[in-house]
GROMACS .gro file of C-alpha atoms in nm:
model
  410
    1UNK     CA    1   7.590   1.828 -16.124
    2UNK     CA    2   7.506   2.181 -16.244
    3UNK     CA    3   7.275   2.024 -16.501
    4UNK     CA    4   7.098   1.832 -16.225
    5UNK     CA    5   7.069   2.150 -16.017
    6UNK     CA    6   6.910   2.336 -16.305
    7UNK     CA    7   6.678   2.055 -16.404
    8UNK     CA    8   6.534   1.997 -16.058
    9UNK     CA    9   6.488   2.370 -15.992
   10UNK     CA   10   6.279   2.427 -16.301
   11UNK     CA   11   5.922   2.521 -16.225
   12UNK     CA   12   5.778   2.393 -16.553
   13UNK     CA   13   5.827   2.027 -16.454
   14UNK     CA   14   5.498   1.886 -16.332
   15UNK     CA   15   5.623   1.568 -16.162
   16UNK     CA   16   5.899   1.305 -16.159
   17UNK     CA   17   5.806   0.939 -16.118
   18UNK     CA   18   6.151   0.779 -16.095
   19UNK     CA   19   6.492   0.912 -15.997
   20UNK     CA   20   6.815   0.715 -15.947
   21UNK     CA   21   7.160   0.856 -15.873
   22UNK     CA   22   7.487   0.659 -15.862
   23UNK     CA   23   7.792   0.865 -15.764
   24UNK     CA   24   8.128   0.739 -15.638
   25UNK     CA   25   8.281   1.059 -15.502
   26UNK     CA   26   8.175   1.279 -15.212
   27UNK     CA   27   7.886   1.520 -15.271
   28UNK     CA   28   7.799   1.818 -15.058
   29UNK     CA   29   7.521   1.702 -14.823
   30UNK     CA   30   7.332   2.030 -14.851
   31UNK     CA   31   7.332   1.994 -15.227
   32UNK     CA   32   7.196   1.638 -15.207
   33UNK     CA   33   6.928   1.749 -14.962
   34UNK     CA   34   6.831   2.027 -15.200
   35UNK     CA   35   6.781   1.770 -15.478
   36UNK     CA   36   6.573   1.554 -15.246
   37UNK     CA   37   6.356   1.852 -15.148
   38UNK     CA   38   6.291   1.937 -15.511
   39UNK     CA   39   6.212   1.575 -15.595
   40UNK     CA   40   5.958   1.569 -15.313
   41UNK     CA   41   5.809   1.891 -15.449
   42UNK     CA   42   5.782   1.716 -15.787
   43UNK     CA   43   5.602   1.424 -15.618
   44UNK     CA   44   5.872   1.163 -15.676
   45UNK     CA   45   5.741   0.804 -15.651
   46UNK     CA   46   6.055   0.588 -15.681
   47UNK     CA   47   6.383   0.720 -15.541
   48UNK     CA   48   6.720   0.538 -15.539
   49UNK     CA   49   7.046   0.689 -15.412
   50UNK     CA   50   7.380   0.505 -15.432
   51UNK     CA   51   7.643   0.741 -15.296
   52UNK     CA   52   7.998   0.718 -15.161
   53UNK     CA   53   8.025   1.002 -14.913
   54UNK     CA   54   8.326   1.112 -14.715
   55UNK     CA   55   8.125   1.119 -14.394
   56UNK     CA   56   7.796   0.978 -14.262
   57UNK     CA   57   7.486   1.106 -14.440
   58UNK     CA   58   7.181   1.230 -14.251
   59UNK     CA   59   6.850   1.164 -14.423
   60UNK     CA   60   6.638   1.482 -14.428
   61UNK     CA   61   6.313   1.477 -14.234
   62UNK     CA   62   6.122   1.598 -14.542
   63UNK     CA   63   6.195   1.267 -14.717
   64UNK     CA   64   6.079   1.064 -14.418
   65UNK     CA   65   5.737   1.227 -14.423
   66UNK     CA   66   5.682   1.232 -14.799
   67UNK     CA   67   5.330   1.143 -14.911
   68UNK     CA   68   5.435   1.059 -15.269
   69UNK     CA   69   5.723   0.813 -15.228
   70UNK     CA   70   5.623   0.453 -15.304
   71UNK     CA   71   5.972   0.299 -15.332
   72UNK     CA   72   6.294   0.407 -15.159
   73UNK     CA   73   6.642   0.255 -15.192
   74UNK     CA   74   6.934   0.406 -15.002
   75UNK     CA   75   7.289   0.273 -15.021
   76UNK     CA   76   7.517   0.545 -14.890
   77UNK     CA   77   7.863   0.487 -14.743
   78UNK     CA   78   8.012   0.510 -14.491
   79UNK     CA   79   7.682   0.526 -14.298
   80UNK     CA   80   7.329   0.663 -14.305
   81UNK     CA   81   7.155   0.832 -14.013
   82UNK     CA   82   6.776   0.848 -13.997
   83UNK     CA   83   6.577   1.094 -13.790
   84UNK     CA   84   6.406   0.941 -13.490
   85UNK     CA   85   6.053   0.994 -13.622
   86UNK     CA   86   5.954   0.884 -13.970
   87UNK     CA   87   5.624   0.840 -14.149
   88UNK     CA   88   5.597   0.709 -14.504
   89UNK     CA   89   5.218   0.696 -14.558
   90UNK     CA   90   5.238   0.543 -14.908
   91UNK     CA   91   5.576   0.364 -14.902
   92UNK     CA   92   5.553   0.000 -15.017
   93UNK     CA   93   5.918  -0.081 -15.085
   94UNK     CA   94   6.208   0.016 -14.856
   95UNK     CA   95   6.565  -0.108 -14.917
   96UNK     CA   96   6.829   0.019 -14.674
   97UNK     CA   97   7.202  -0.051 -14.695
   98UNK     CA   98   7.464   0.085 -14.457
   99UNK     CA   99   7.229   0.247 -14.205
  100UNK     CA  100   7.376   0.318 -13.863
  101UNK     CA  101   7.111   0.254 -13.599
  102UNK     CA  102   7.203   0.399 -13.259
  103UNK     CA  103   7.026   0.407 -12.926
  104UNK     CA  104   6.986   0.784 -12.963
  105UNK     CA  105   6.803   0.777 -13.298
  106UNK     CA  106   6.613   0.449 -13.285
  107UNK     CA  107   6.269   0.358 -13.160
  108UNK     CA  108   6.060   0.044 -13.203
  109UNK     CA  109   5.794   0.228 -13.404
  110UNK     CA  110   6.039   0.297 -13.688
  111UNK     CA  111   5.882   0.053 -13.936
  112UNK     CA  112   5.534   0.030 -13.790
  113UNK     CA  113   5.463   0.389 -13.898
  114UNK     CA  114   5.494   0.282 -14.263
  115UNK     CA  115   5.128   0.195 -14.299
  116UNK     CA  116   5.140   0.006 -14.631
  117UNK     CA  117   5.498  -0.128 -14.635
  118UNK     CA  118   5.525  -0.465 -14.812
  119UNK     CA  119   5.893  -0.510 -14.908
  120UNK     CA  120   6.178  -0.442 -14.663
  121UNK     CA  121   6.552  -0.507 -14.709
  122UNK     CA  122   6.805  -0.428 -14.436
  123UNK     CA  123   7.157  -0.487 -14.563
  124UNK     CA  124   7.499  -0.447 -14.401
  125UNK     CA  125   7.378  -0.210 -14.131
  126UNK     CA  126   7.527  -0.123 -13.793
  127UNK     CA  127   7.363  -0.137 -13.450
  128UNK     CA  128   7.544   0.085 -13.199
  129UNK     CA  129   7.441   0.027 -12.836
  130UNK     CA  130   7.102  -0.102 -12.954
  131UNK     CA  131   6.993  -0.380 -12.720
  132UNK     CA  132   6.668  -0.455 -12.904
  133UNK     CA  133   6.581  -0.402 -13.271
  134UNK     CA  134   6.216  -0.435 -13.367
  135UNK     CA  135   6.061  -0.486 -13.712
  136UNK     CA  136   5.688  -0.465 -13.663
  137UNK     CA  137   5.448  -0.422 -13.951
  138UNK     CA  138   5.128  -0.617 -14.026
  139UNK     CA  139   5.139  -0.538 -14.400
  140UNK     CA  140   5.494  -0.667 -14.455
  141UNK     CA  141   5.516  -0.953 -14.709
  142UNK     CA  142   5.887  -0.960 -14.801
  143UNK     CA  143   6.171  -0.926 -14.550
  144UNK     CA  144   6.540  -0.964 -14.626
  145UNK     CA  145   6.814  -0.918 -14.364
  146UNK     CA  146   7.178  -0.929 -14.479
  147UNK     CA  147   7.414  -0.904 -14.183
  148UNK     CA  148   7.761  -1.005 -14.290
  149UNK     CA  149   8.022  -1.150 -14.057
  150UNK     CA  150   8.269  -0.864 -14.119
  151UNK     CA  151   8.028  -0.621 -13.955
  152UNK     CA  152   8.162  -0.573 -13.603
  153UNK     CA  153   7.847  -0.390 -13.495
  154UNK     CA  154   7.608  -0.664 -13.593
  155UNK     CA  155   7.343  -0.841 -13.387
  156UNK     CA  156   7.581  -1.014 -13.141
  157UNK     CA  157   7.459  -0.807 -12.844
  158UNK     CA  158   7.119  -0.721 -12.987
  159UNK     CA  159   6.782  -0.900 -12.968
  160UNK     CA  160   6.589  -0.903 -13.296
  161UNK     CA  161   6.210  -0.880 -13.277
  162UNK     CA  162   6.002  -0.948 -13.588
  163UNK     CA  163   5.627  -0.909 -13.580
  164UNK     CA  164   5.503  -0.961 -13.934
  165UNK     CA  165   5.204  -1.198 -13.924
  166UNK     CA  166   5.143  -1.172 -14.300
  167UNK     CA  167   5.503  -1.233 -14.408
  168UNK     CA  168   5.537  -1.451 -14.720
  169UNK     CA  169   5.909  -1.437 -14.810
  170UNK     CA  170   6.194  -1.427 -14.558
  171UNK     CA  171   6.570  -1.415 -14.618
  172UNK     CA  172   6.826  -1.405 -14.337
  173UNK     CA  173   7.198  -1.419 -14.412
  174UNK     CA  174   7.476  -1.340 -14.170
  175UNK     CA  175   7.557  -1.310 -13.803
  176UNK     CA  176   7.335  -1.460 -13.535
  177UNK     CA  177   7.147  -1.220 -13.308
  178UNK     CA  178   7.166  -1.246 -12.931
  179UNK     CA  179   6.800  -1.351 -12.926
  180UNK     CA  180   6.503  -1.381 -13.162
  181UNK     CA  181   6.149  -1.287 -13.069
  182UNK     CA  182   5.941  -1.377 -13.371
  183UNK     CA  183   5.572  -1.387 -13.447
  184UNK     CA  184   5.420  -1.695 -13.609
  185UNK     CA  185   5.451  -1.673 -13.986
  186UNK     CA  186   5.128  -1.845 -14.089
  187UNK     CA  187   5.148  -1.739 -14.456
  188UNK     CA  188   5.519  -1.809 -14.512
  189UNK     CA  189   5.582  -1.937 -14.866
  190UNK     CA  190   5.961  -1.927 -14.883
  191UNK     CA  191   6.247  -1.886 -14.637
  192UNK     CA  192   6.620  -1.862 -14.717
  193UNK     CA  193   6.838  -1.906 -14.409
  194UNK     CA  194   7.217  -1.882 -14.382
  195UNK     CA  195   7.357  -1.822 -14.034
  196UNK     CA  196   7.731  -1.757 -14.020
  197UNK     CA  197   7.948  -1.890 -13.741
  198UNK     CA  198   8.061  -1.603 -13.517
  199UNK     CA  199   8.430  -1.676 -13.474
  200UNK     CA  200   8.485  -1.380 -13.241
  201UNK     CA  201   8.212  -1.477 -12.995
  202UNK     CA  202   8.285  -1.604 -12.646
  203UNK     CA  203   8.183  -1.956 -12.542
  204UNK     CA  204   7.886  -1.816 -12.351
  205UNK     CA  205   7.779  -1.609 -12.652
  206UNK     CA  206   7.805  -1.913 -12.882
  207UNK     CA  207   7.586  -2.121 -12.651
  208UNK     CA  208   7.326  -1.846 -12.665
  209UNK     CA  209   7.356  -1.823 -13.045
  210UNK     CA  210   7.290  -2.196 -13.089
  211UNK     CA  211   6.972  -2.160 -12.883
  212UNK     CA  212   6.874  -1.851 -13.084
  213UNK     CA  213   6.918  -2.027 -13.421
  214UNK     CA  214   6.716  -2.325 -13.301
  215UNK     CA  215   6.437  -2.091 -13.189
  216UNK     CA  216   6.447  -1.909 -13.523
  217UNK     CA  217   6.417  -2.232 -13.725
  218UNK     CA  218   6.127  -2.353 -13.511
  219UNK     CA  219   5.919  -2.052 -13.617
  220UNK     CA  220   5.939  -2.162 -13.981
  221UNK     CA  221   5.718  -2.468 -13.929
  222UNK     CA  222   5.459  -2.352 -14.185
  223UNK     CA  223   5.700  -2.270 -14.468
  224UNK     CA  224   5.648  -2.431 -14.812
  225UNK     CA  225   5.997  -2.387 -14.957
  226UNK     CA  226   6.303  -2.379 -14.731
  227UNK     CA  227   6.657  -2.298 -14.840
  228UNK     CA  228   6.901  -2.362 -14.557
  229UNK     CA  229   7.281  -2.354 -14.553
  230UNK     CA  230   7.510  -2.631 -14.438
  231UNK     CA  231   7.669  -2.404 -14.177
  232UNK     CA  232   7.323  -2.341 -14.030
  233UNK     CA  233   7.275  -2.717 -13.997
  234UNK     CA  234   7.615  -2.739 -13.832
  235UNK     CA  235   7.514  -2.477 -13.574
  236UNK     CA  236   7.187  -2.661 -13.509
  237UNK     CA  237   7.357  -2.997 -13.471
  238UNK     CA  238   7.562  -2.866 -13.178
  239UNK     CA  239   7.250  -2.825 -12.965
  240UNK     CA  240   7.152  -3.103 -12.730
  241UNK     CA  241   6.816  -3.250 -12.826
  242UNK     CA  242   6.835  -3.098 -13.174
  243UNK     CA  243   6.612  -3.365 -13.328
  244UNK     CA  244   6.375  -3.388 -13.033
  245UNK     CA  245   6.309  -3.013 -13.031
  246UNK     CA  246   6.244  -2.964 -13.402
  247UNK     CA  247   5.882  -2.908 -13.505
  248UNK     CA  248   5.716  -3.111 -13.778
  249UNK     CA  249   5.723  -2.925 -14.108
  250UNK     CA  250   5.388  -3.044 -14.243
  251UNK     CA  251   5.376  -2.776 -14.514
  252UNK     CA  252   5.733  -2.814 -14.644
  253UNK     CA  253   5.731  -2.946 -15.002
  254UNK     CA  254   6.065  -2.825 -15.133
  255UNK     CA  255   6.406  -2.822 -14.963
  256UNK     CA  256   6.725  -2.663 -15.091
  257UNK     CA  257   7.058  -2.724 -14.918
  258UNK     CA  258   7.302  -2.444 -15.001
  259UNK     CA  259   7.679  -2.485 -14.985
  260UNK     CA  260   7.854  -2.819 -14.993
  261UNK     CA  261   7.669  -3.044 -14.751
  262UNK     CA  262   7.892  -3.182 -14.473
  263UNK     CA  263   7.648  -3.264 -14.194
  264UNK     CA  264   7.482  -3.594 -14.284
  265UNK     CA  265   7.338  -3.666 -13.940
  266UNK     CA  266   7.187  -3.320 -13.897
  267UNK     CA  267   7.052  -3.326 -14.252
  268UNK     CA  268   6.884  -3.666 -14.211
  269UNK     CA  269   6.740  -3.559 -13.877
  270UNK     CA  270   6.599  -3.248 -14.042
  271UNK     CA  271   6.451  -3.446 -14.331
  272UNK     CA  272   6.261  -3.667 -14.088
  273UNK     CA  273   6.062  -3.365 -13.973
  274UNK     CA  274   5.918  -3.303 -14.324
  275UNK     CA  275   5.665  -3.582 -14.391
  276UNK     CA  276   5.519  -3.417 -14.702
  277UNK     CA  277   5.845  -3.330 -14.874
  278UNK     CA  278   5.842  -3.395 -15.246
  279UNK     CA  279   5.499  -3.409 -15.395
  280UNK     CA  280   5.495  -3.418 -15.773
  281UNK     CA  281   5.637  -3.093 -15.902
  282UNK     CA  282   5.848  -3.021 -15.595
  283UNK     CA  283   6.227  -3.053 -15.592
  284UNK     CA  284   6.468  -3.197 -15.340
  285UNK     CA  285   6.768  -2.970 -15.393
  286UNK     CA  286   7.130  -2.967 -15.291
  287UNK     CA  287   7.334  -2.686 -15.443
  288UNK     CA  288   7.670  -2.536 -15.366
  289UNK     CA  289   7.534  -2.183 -15.410
  290UNK     CA  290   7.515  -1.933 -15.127
  291UNK     CA  291   7.183  -1.782 -15.022
  292UNK     CA  292   7.166  -1.486 -15.261
  293UNK     CA  293   7.236  -1.137 -15.136
  294UNK     CA  294   6.986  -1.023 -15.396
  295UNK     CA  295   6.697  -1.204 -15.555
  296UNK     CA  296   6.778  -1.356 -15.893
  297UNK     CA  297   6.457  -1.523 -15.999
  298UNK     CA  298   6.445  -1.407 -16.359
  299UNK     CA  299   6.465  -1.700 -16.593
  300UNK     CA  300   6.443  -1.954 -16.312
  301UNK     CA  301   6.349  -2.301 -16.426
  302UNK     CA  302   6.041  -2.406 -16.235
  303UNK     CA  303   5.997  -2.746 -16.396
  304UNK     CA  304   5.997  -3.070 -16.201
  305UNK     CA  305   6.374  -3.111 -16.221
  306UNK     CA  306   6.632  -2.857 -16.109
  307UNK     CA  307   7.004  -2.864 -16.033
  308UNK     CA  308   7.097  -3.019 -15.698
  309UNK     CA  309   7.426  -3.100 -15.530
  310UNK     CA  310   7.539  -3.339 -15.264
  311UNK     CA  311   7.880  -3.175 -15.234
  312UNK     CA  312   8.180  -3.263 -15.026
  313UNK     CA  313   8.362  -3.007 -14.821
  314UNK     CA  314   8.721  -2.948 -14.919
  315UNK     CA  315   8.948  -3.184 -14.732
  316UNK     CA  316   8.664  -3.389 -14.588
  317UNK     CA  317   8.733  -3.755 -14.520
  318UNK     CA  318   8.422  -3.927 -14.647
  319UNK     CA  319   8.508  -4.268 -14.504
  320UNK     CA  320   8.568  -4.138 -14.154
  321UNK     CA  321   8.253  -3.925 -14.136
  322UNK     CA  322   8.029  -4.164 -14.322
  323UNK     CA  323   8.018  -4.461 -14.087
  324UNK     CA  324   7.812  -4.307 -13.808
  325UNK     CA  325   7.604  -4.095 -14.048
  326UNK     CA  326   7.460  -4.399 -14.222
  327UNK     CA  327   7.361  -4.603 -13.918
  328UNK     CA  328   6.999  -4.499 -13.966
  329UNK     CA  329   6.677  -4.671 -13.876
  330UNK     CA  330   6.551  -4.832 -14.198
  331UNK     CA  331   6.183  -4.748 -14.150
  332UNK     CA  332   6.253  -4.384 -14.063
  333UNK     CA  333   6.478  -4.344 -14.366
  334UNK     CA  334   6.216  -4.493 -14.597
  335UNK     CA  335   5.968  -4.235 -14.470
  336UNK     CA  336   6.204  -3.951 -14.559
  337UNK     CA  337   6.182  -4.028 -14.930
  338UNK     CA  338   5.832  -4.170 -14.939
  339UNK     CA  339   5.695  -3.909 -15.181
  340UNK     CA  340   6.013  -3.822 -15.369
  341UNK     CA  341   5.942  -3.790 -15.743
  342UNK     CA  342   6.259  -3.636 -15.880
  343UNK     CA  343   6.608  -3.554 -15.761
  344UNK     CA  344   6.918  -3.418 -15.928
  345UNK     CA  345   7.285  -3.388 -15.838
  346UNK     CA  346   7.498  -3.094 -15.948
  347UNK     CA  347   7.877  -3.114 -15.997
  348UNK     CA  348   7.863  -3.491 -15.948
  349UNK     CA  349   8.208  -3.652 -15.946
  350UNK     CA  350   8.116  -3.999 -15.822
  351UNK     CA  351   8.300  -3.980 -15.490
  352UNK     CA  352   8.198  -4.227 -15.216
  353UNK     CA  353   7.985  -3.978 -15.029
  354UNK     CA  354   7.777  -3.891 -15.334
  355UNK     CA  355   7.735  -4.259 -15.417
  356UNK     CA  356   7.610  -4.325 -15.062
  357UNK     CA  357   7.341  -4.061 -15.107
  358UNK     CA  358   7.240  -4.209 -15.442
  359UNK     CA  359   7.211  -4.555 -15.288
  360UNK     CA  360   7.011  -4.423 -14.993
  361UNK     CA  361   6.758  -4.251 -15.219
  362UNK     CA  362   6.728  -4.536 -15.467
  363UNK     CA  363   6.681  -4.787 -15.188
  364UNK     CA  364   6.396  -4.595 -15.024
  365UNK     CA  365   6.225  -4.369 -15.283
  366UNK     CA  366   5.950  -4.598 -15.408
  367UNK     CA  367   5.784  -4.336 -15.628
  368UNK     CA  368   6.102  -4.189 -15.776
  369UNK     CA  369   6.060  -4.119 -16.148
  370UNK     CA  370   6.377  -3.937 -16.251
  371UNK     CA  371   6.731  -3.895 -16.120
  372UNK     CA  372   6.931  -3.623 -16.298
  373UNK     CA  373   7.310  -3.628 -16.278
  374UNK     CA  374   7.500  -3.313 -16.380
  375UNK     CA  375   7.864  -3.415 -16.412
  376UNK     CA  376   8.151  -3.222 -16.262
  377UNK     CA  377   8.376  -3.035 -16.504
  378UNK     CA  378   8.664  -3.268 -16.406
  379UNK     CA  379   8.492  -3.573 -16.559
  380UNK     CA  380   8.585  -3.689 -16.908
  381UNK     CA  381   8.355  -3.895 -17.130
  382UNK     CA  382   8.503  -4.226 -17.018
  383UNK     CA  383   8.454  -4.140 -16.649
  384UNK     CA  384   8.095  -4.039 -16.715
  385UNK     CA  385   8.027  -4.373 -16.882
  386UNK     CA  386   8.175  -4.561 -16.585
  387UNK     CA  387   7.960  -4.361 -16.340
  388UNK     CA  388   7.648  -4.415 -16.547
  389UNK     CA  389   7.710  -4.788 -16.563
  390UNK     CA  390   7.760  -4.805 -16.186
  391UNK     CA  391   7.446  -4.605 -16.109
  392UNK     CA  392   7.233  -4.801 -16.352
  393UNK     CA  393   7.330  -5.126 -16.182
  394UNK     CA  394   7.228  -5.012 -15.833
  395UNK     CA  395   6.917  -5.170 -15.679
  396UNK     CA  396   6.621  -4.939 -15.652
  397UNK     CA  397   6.279  -4.934 -15.489
  398UNK     CA  398   6.122  -4.774 -15.796
  399UNK     CA  399   6.138  -4.991 -16.106
  400UNK     CA  400   6.032  -4.699 -16.326
  401UNK     CA  401   6.313  -4.465 -16.222
  402UNK     CA  402   6.503  -4.318 -16.519
  403UNK     CA  403   6.865  -4.194 -16.500
  404UNK     CA  404   6.975  -3.893 -16.703
  405UNK     CA  405   7.340  -3.788 -16.715
  406UNK     CA  406   7.444  -3.445 -16.842
  407UNK     CA  407   7.803  -3.341 -16.907
  408UNK     CA  408   7.930  -3.018 -16.756
  409UNK     CA  409   7.888  -2.740 -17.016
  410UNK     CA  410   8.242  -2.618 -16.950
   0.00000   0.00000   0.00000
């Protein structure tokens, strides 16, 4: 730390472009603020602080009015306090983790004063006596909100307002807010949604949360790529008139179901609202991955075929749940898969539920070209051959459909 003190106090340093500090023991707050002041003097552009403090950390006002900072990441435990008035004239990227927003130090102009902000992450924060939390910024293109269930001071009693008319990428993972007041996202390319069930909520609160989730999903009607969790579909399926009140997703070309899918009826109802799903080059995905806490797009395979999964929840009785789920109008079902070109199954074990999905797709996807099967690690070579023989013998609407079976790499 003495070395850092000496380095930042030197007057022969012209400027510092990037500075990142990771420290897992308490640091004197005055000392940290002194470093920040010197970094601002040196016209720091990208600043990242990952600190484990013994008490809440107050962000100095000098940082909040810096004219040089372009990127700021703060992850400081146990909590971060911001001054009431901030102004980042050149800030484009703001990632905040562990901020404690209170009614005394919060105003709805907090983000709107960042005139060129494009990328905002709010992760694992606390809202103390805040009845309304507003994110308003016309330049915002990327917004990620991570609000885990363990956070007792989440959005349960707070309305979330988002006014970002030029938003292109939206991620929301965690507890449901009391209410959502959202602008129309006309330029939305991708949305990743994973609402967690609030087990501590009262019956009245849960009724309100179902309505809030439904309202949230309705605002995504112009999205191109939607990743939605099974538990979000379960929340939606509770609402009366769930199907009737869904918008038509004319612009949705790619759908990814995260977690093991357990809600057939809700899923099929949702698919019926996407008439243009699956043009050539788009993927109909089912994975058992969670919506990522952090983006992990490096090395992503963007070819026509990607890993999918029609999973089965642990302990689920496929036969009991399947009967009602598959009493579907034939014409409507055919329309669901009208433009499907490729589909793949991840961790495929050949259980009855997976086979039902295969049959449904094969029976209705007239333009299907390829079905990829990625076997579960529990399958041996003999089991794979039996599954392949069964699938190959199934009737299909597309005579040109090709099956490809891949063994689990493990």
